[in-house]
mmCIF file of C-alpha atoms in Angstrom:
data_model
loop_
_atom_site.group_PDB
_atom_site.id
_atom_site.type_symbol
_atom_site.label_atom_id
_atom_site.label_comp_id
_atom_site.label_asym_id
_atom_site.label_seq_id
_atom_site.Cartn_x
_atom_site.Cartn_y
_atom_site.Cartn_z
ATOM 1 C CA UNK A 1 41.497 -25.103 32.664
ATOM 2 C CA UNK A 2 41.528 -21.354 31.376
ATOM 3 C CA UNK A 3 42.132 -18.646 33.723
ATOM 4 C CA UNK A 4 40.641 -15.573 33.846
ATOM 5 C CA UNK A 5 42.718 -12.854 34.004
ATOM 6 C CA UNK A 6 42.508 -10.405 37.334
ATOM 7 C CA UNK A 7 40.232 -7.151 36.939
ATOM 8 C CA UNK A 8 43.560 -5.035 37.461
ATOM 9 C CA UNK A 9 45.388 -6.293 34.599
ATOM 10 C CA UNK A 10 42.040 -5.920 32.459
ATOM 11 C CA UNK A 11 42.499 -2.404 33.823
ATOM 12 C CA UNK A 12 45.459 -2.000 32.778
ATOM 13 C CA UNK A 13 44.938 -3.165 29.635
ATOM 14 C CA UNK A 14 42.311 -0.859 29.017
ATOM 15 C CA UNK A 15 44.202 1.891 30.148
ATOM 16 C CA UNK A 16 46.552 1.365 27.748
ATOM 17 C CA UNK A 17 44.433 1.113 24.825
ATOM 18 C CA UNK A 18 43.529 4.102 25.700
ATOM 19 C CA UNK A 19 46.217 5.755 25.779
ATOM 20 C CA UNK A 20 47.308 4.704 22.390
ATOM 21 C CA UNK A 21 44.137 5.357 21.100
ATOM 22 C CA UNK A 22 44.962 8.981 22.332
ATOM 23 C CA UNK A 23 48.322 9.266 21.233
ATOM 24 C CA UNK A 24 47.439 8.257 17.634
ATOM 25 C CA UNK A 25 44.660 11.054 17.685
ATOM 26 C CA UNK A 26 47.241 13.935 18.957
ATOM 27 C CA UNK A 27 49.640 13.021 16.548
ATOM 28 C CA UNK A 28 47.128 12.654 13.434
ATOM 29 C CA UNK A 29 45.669 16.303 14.958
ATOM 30 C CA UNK A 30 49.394 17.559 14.825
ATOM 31 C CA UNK A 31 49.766 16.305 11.369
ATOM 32 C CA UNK A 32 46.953 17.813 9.963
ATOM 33 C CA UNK A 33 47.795 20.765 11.672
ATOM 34 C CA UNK A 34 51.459 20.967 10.242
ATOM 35 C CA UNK A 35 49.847 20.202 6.911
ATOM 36 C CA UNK A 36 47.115 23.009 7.017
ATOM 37 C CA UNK A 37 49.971 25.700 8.122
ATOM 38 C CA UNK A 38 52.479 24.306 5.298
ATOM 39 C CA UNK A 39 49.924 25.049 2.493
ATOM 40 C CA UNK A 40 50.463 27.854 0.116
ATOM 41 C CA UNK A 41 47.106 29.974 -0.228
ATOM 42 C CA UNK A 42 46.072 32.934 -1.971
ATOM 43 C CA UNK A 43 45.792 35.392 0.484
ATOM 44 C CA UNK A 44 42.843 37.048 -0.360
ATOM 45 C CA UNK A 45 41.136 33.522 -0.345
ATOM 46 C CA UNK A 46 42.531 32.980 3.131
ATOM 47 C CA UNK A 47 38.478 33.118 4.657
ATOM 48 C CA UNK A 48 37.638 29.941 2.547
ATOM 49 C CA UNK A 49 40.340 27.849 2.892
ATOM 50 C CA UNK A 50 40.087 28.194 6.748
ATOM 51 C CA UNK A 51 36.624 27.177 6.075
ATOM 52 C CA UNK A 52 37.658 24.315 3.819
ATOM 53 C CA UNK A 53 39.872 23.133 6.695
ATOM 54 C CA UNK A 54 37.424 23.474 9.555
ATOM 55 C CA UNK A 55 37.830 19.952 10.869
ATOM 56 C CA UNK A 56 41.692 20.772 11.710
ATOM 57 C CA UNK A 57 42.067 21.541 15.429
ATOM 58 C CA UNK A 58 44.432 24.387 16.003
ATOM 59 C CA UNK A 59 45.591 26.133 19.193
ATOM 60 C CA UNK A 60 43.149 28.165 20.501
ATOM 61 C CA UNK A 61 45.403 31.383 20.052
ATOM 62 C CA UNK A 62 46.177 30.564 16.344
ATOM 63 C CA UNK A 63 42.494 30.200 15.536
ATOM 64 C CA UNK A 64 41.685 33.494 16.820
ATOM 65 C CA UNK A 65 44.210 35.456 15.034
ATOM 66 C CA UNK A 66 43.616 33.234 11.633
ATOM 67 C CA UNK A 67 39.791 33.980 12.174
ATOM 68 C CA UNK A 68 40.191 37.437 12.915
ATOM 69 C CA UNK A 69 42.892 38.435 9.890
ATOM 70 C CA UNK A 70 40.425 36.398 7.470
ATOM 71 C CA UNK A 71 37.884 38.966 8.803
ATOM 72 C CA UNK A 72 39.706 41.759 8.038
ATOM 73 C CA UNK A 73 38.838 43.385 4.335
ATOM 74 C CA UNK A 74 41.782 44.593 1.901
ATOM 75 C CA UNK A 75 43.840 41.503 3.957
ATOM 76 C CA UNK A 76 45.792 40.813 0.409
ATOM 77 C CA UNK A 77 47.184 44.400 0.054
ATOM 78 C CA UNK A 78 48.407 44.703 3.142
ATOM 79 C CA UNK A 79 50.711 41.217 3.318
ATOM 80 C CA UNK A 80 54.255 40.645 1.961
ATOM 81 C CA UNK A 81 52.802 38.591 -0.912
ATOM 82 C CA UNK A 82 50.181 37.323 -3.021
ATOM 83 C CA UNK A 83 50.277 34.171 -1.760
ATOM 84 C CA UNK A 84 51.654 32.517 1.675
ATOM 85 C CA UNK A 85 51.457 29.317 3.293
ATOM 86 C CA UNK A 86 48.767 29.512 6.628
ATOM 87 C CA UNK A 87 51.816 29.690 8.637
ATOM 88 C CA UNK A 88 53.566 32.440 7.235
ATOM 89 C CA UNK A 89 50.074 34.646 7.423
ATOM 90 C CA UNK A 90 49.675 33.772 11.212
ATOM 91 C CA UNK A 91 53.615 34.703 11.735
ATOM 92 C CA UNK A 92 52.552 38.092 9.958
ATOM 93 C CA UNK A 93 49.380 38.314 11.958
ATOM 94 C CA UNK A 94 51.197 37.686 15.346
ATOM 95 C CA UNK A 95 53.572 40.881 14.566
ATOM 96 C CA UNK A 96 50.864 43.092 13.062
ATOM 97 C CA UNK A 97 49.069 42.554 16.096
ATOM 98 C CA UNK A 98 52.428 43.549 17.878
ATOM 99 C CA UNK A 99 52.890 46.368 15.621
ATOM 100 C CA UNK A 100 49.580 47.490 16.009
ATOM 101 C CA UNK A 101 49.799 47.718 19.923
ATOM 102 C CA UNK A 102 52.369 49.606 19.919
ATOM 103 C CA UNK A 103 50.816 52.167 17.539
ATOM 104 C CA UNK A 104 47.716 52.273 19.712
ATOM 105 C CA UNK A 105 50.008 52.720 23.032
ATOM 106 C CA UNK A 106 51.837 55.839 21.316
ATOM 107 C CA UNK A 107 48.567 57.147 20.301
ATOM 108 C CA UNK A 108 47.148 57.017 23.907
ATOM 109 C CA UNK A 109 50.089 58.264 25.252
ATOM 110 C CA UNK A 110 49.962 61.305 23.022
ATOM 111 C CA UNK A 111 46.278 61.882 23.637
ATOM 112 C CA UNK A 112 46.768 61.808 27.157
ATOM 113 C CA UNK A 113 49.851 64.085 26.945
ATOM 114 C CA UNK A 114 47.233 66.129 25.003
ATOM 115 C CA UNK A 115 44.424 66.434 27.314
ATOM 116 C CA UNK A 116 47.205 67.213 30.348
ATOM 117 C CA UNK A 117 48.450 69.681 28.795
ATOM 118 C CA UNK A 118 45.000 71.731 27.464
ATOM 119 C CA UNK A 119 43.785 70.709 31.349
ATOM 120 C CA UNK A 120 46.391 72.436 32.992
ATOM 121 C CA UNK A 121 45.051 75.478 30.491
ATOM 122 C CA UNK A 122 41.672 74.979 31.289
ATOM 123 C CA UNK A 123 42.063 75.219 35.348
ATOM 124 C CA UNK A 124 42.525 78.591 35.660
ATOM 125 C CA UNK A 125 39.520 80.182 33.347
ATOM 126 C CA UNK A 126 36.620 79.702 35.570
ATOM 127 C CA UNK A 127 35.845 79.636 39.181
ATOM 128 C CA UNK A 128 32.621 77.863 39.405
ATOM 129 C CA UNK A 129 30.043 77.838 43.009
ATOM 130 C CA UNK A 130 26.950 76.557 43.784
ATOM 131 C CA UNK A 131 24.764 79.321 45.424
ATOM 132 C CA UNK A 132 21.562 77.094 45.828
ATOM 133 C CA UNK A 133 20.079 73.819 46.442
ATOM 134 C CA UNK A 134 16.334 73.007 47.043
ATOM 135 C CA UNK A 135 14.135 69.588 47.298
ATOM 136 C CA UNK A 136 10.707 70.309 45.305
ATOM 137 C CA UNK A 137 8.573 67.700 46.402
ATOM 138 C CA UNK A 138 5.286 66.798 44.016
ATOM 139 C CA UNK A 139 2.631 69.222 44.208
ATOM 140 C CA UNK A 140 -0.385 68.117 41.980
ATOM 141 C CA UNK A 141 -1.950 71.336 42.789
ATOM 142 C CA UNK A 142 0.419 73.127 40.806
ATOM 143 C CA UNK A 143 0.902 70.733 37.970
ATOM 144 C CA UNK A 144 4.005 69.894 39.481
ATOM 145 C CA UNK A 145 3.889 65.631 39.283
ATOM 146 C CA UNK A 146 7.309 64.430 39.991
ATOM 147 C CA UNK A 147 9.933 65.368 42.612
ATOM 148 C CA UNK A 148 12.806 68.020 41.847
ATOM 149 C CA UNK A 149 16.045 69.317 43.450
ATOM 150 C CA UNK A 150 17.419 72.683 42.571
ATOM 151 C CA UNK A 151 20.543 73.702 41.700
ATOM 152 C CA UNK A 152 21.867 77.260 41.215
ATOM 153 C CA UNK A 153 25.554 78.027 40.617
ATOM 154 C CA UNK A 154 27.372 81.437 40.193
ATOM 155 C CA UNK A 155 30.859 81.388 37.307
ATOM 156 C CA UNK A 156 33.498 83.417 37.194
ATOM 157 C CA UNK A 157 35.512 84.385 34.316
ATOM 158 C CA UNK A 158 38.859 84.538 35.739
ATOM 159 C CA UNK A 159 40.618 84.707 32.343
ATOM 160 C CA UNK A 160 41.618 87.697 29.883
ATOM 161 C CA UNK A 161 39.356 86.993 27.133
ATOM 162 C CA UNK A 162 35.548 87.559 27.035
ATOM 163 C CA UNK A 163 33.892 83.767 26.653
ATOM 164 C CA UNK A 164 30.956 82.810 24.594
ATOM 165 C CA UNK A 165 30.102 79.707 26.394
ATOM 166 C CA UNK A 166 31.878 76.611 28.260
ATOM 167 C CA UNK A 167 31.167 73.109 29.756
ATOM 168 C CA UNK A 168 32.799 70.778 32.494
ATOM 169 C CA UNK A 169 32.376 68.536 35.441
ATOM 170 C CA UNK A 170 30.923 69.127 38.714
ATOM 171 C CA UNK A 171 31.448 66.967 41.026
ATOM 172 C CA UNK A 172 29.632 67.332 44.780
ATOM 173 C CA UNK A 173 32.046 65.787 47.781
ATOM 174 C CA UNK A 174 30.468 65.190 51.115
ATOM 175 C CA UNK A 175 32.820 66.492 54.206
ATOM 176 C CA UNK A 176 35.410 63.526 54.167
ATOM 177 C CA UNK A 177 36.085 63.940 50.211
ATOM 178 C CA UNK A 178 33.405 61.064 49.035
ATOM 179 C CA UNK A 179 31.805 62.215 45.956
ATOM 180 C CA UNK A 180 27.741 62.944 46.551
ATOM 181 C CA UNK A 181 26.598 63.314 43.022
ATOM 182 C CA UNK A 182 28.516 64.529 39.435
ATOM 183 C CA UNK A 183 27.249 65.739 36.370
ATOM 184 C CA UNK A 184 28.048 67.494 33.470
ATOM 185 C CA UNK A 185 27.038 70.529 32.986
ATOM 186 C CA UNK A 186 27.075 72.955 29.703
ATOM 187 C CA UNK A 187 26.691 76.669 30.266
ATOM 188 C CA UNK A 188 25.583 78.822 27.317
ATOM 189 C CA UNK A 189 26.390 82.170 29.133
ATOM 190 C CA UNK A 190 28.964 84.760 28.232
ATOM 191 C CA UNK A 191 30.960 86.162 30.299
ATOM 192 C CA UNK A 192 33.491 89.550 30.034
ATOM 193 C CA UNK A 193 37.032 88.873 31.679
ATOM 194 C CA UNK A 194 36.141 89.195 35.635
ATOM 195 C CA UNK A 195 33.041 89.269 35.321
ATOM 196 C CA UNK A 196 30.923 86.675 37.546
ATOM 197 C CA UNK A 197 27.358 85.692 36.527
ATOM 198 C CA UNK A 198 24.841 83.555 38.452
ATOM 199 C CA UNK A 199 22.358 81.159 36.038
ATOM 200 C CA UNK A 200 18.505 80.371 36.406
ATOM 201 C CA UNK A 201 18.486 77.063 38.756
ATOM 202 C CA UNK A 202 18.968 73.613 36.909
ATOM 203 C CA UNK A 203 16.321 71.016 37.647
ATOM 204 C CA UNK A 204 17.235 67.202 38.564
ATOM 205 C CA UNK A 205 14.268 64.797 38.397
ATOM 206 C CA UNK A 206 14.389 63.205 41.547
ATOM 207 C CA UNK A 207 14.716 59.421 41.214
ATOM 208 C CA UNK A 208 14.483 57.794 44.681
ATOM 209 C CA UNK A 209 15.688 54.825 43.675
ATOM 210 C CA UNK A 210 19.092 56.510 42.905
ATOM 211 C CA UNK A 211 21.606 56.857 45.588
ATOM 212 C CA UNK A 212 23.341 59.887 44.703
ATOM 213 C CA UNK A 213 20.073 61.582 44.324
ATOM 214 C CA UNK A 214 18.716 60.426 47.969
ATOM 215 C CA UNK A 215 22.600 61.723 48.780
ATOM 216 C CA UNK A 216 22.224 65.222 46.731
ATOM 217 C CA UNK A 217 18.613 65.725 48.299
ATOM 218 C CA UNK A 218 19.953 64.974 52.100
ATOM 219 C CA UNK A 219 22.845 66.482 52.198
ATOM 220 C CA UNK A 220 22.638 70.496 53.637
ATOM 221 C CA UNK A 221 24.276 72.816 51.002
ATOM 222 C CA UNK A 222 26.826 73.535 53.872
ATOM 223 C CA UNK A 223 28.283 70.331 53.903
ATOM 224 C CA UNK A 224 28.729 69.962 50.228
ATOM 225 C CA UNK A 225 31.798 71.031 48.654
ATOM 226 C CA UNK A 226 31.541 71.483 44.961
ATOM 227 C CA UNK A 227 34.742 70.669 42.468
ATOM 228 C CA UNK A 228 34.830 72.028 39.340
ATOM 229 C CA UNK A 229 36.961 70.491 35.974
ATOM 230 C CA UNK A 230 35.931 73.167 33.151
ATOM 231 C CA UNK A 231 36.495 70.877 29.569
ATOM 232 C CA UNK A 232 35.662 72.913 26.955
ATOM 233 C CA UNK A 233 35.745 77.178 26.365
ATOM 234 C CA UNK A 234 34.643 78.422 23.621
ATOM 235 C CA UNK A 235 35.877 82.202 23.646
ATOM 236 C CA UNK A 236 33.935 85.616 22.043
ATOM 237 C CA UNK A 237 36.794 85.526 19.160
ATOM 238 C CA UNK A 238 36.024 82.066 17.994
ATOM 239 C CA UNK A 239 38.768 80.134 19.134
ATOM 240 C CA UNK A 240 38.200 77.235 21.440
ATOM 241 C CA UNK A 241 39.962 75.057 23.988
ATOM 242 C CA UNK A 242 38.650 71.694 24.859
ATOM 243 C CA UNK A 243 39.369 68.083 26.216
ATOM 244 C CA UNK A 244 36.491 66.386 24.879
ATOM 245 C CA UNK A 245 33.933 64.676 27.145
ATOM 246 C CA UNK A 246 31.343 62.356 27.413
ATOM 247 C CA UNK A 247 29.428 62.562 30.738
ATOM 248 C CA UNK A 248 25.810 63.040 31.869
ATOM 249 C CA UNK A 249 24.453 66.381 31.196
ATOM 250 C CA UNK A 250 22.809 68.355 33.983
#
């Protein structure tokens, strides 16, 4: 009489084909892997030979930084030697990426130390107010299709050189400091040392679909307190300071 054996030792039996089934697979992974970061390539070929190998499973992080230097043009004048095993380019890889970190952190460091220190020149050039502000609703009737608001500001050249033109940031806070609306705004206006000029209006399109314009529009002129950041002076002489910017222009 045969016996059949129990469904939890067929189970287990299963289980542990399984597993070796798995094993075998990680290991014959890990020895293709080992073989495709042993072999000596030229380095300027690196792009096909990763190509040639694409069935090899690498980490995740490897792959990335192999795809990314075999990406990367002039690759063979840059490295230690003409030729390298896959392993020796990703070690190189790994600490030009290091390397070039740390080049990019000292770089934004220094532009930052930069633009602090040309700010802290900037702040005292121009006093900037806003003297005006007006909703223009439609009016068909005078060709006027699309809703406005008006905005008139007065600058002050509080320097001791005449100034061709300038630019900055205005930014409108409501009475507990929340900002209302900011733009950018570039004034083509000179101005003698002292001397305090008032523009024609600027016109924002209304868009009601905009908060900070349903915010500029409702909030009385009184309430509004406007803060200035001047970026860029260009002086009568020529010379120019500036921080560089890239907002939206009013």
């Amino acid at each position: 009489m045969r016996v059949r054996p129990s469904s939890s030792r067929r189970s287990t039996r299963s289980l542990g084909a399984g597993l070796l089934v798995a094993v075998a697979t990680a290991c014959g992974s890990r020895g293709a892997e080992r073989t495709l970061l042993a072999t000596r390539v030229p380095v300027a070929r690196l792009d096909s030979v990763l190509q040639a190998a694409d069935s090899v499973r690498l980490p995740l992080g490897e792959a990335r930084i192999l795809s990314a230097v075999a990406a990367e043009s002039g690759l063979a004048g840059r490295t230690q030697h003409d030729t390298m095993t896959v392993g020796e380019i990703l070690t190189w890889a790994r600490a030009e990426q290091a390397r070039k970190k740390q080049v990019d952190a000292a770089a934004s460091a220094a532009e930052r130390a930069r633009q602090d220190s040309i700010r802290k020149l900037l702040e005292p050039l121009l006093a900037v107010t806003i003297v005006k502000k007006m909703y223009l609703p439609k009016d068909p009737a005078s060709e006027q299709y699309e809703d406005y608001i008006s905005l008139a500001f007065a600058y002050q050249n509080k320097s001791t050189k005449p100034m061709r033109a300038f630019q900055g940031d205005a930014t409108f806070l409501d009475t507990f400091g929340d900002s209302i609306y900011s733009a950018h705004l570039k004034v083509d206006l000179a101005l003698s040392p002292g001397q305090t000029r008032r523009e024609p209006a600027r016109i924002v399109r209304f868009n009601p679909f905009r908060v900070a314009h349903q915010r500029l529009r409702d909030t009385p002129l009184e309430k509004m307190k406007l803060v200035w950041q001047t970026t860029d002076v260009v002086f009568a002489d020529g010379t120019r300071l500036s921080l560089g910017t890239d907002h939206e222009v009013l």
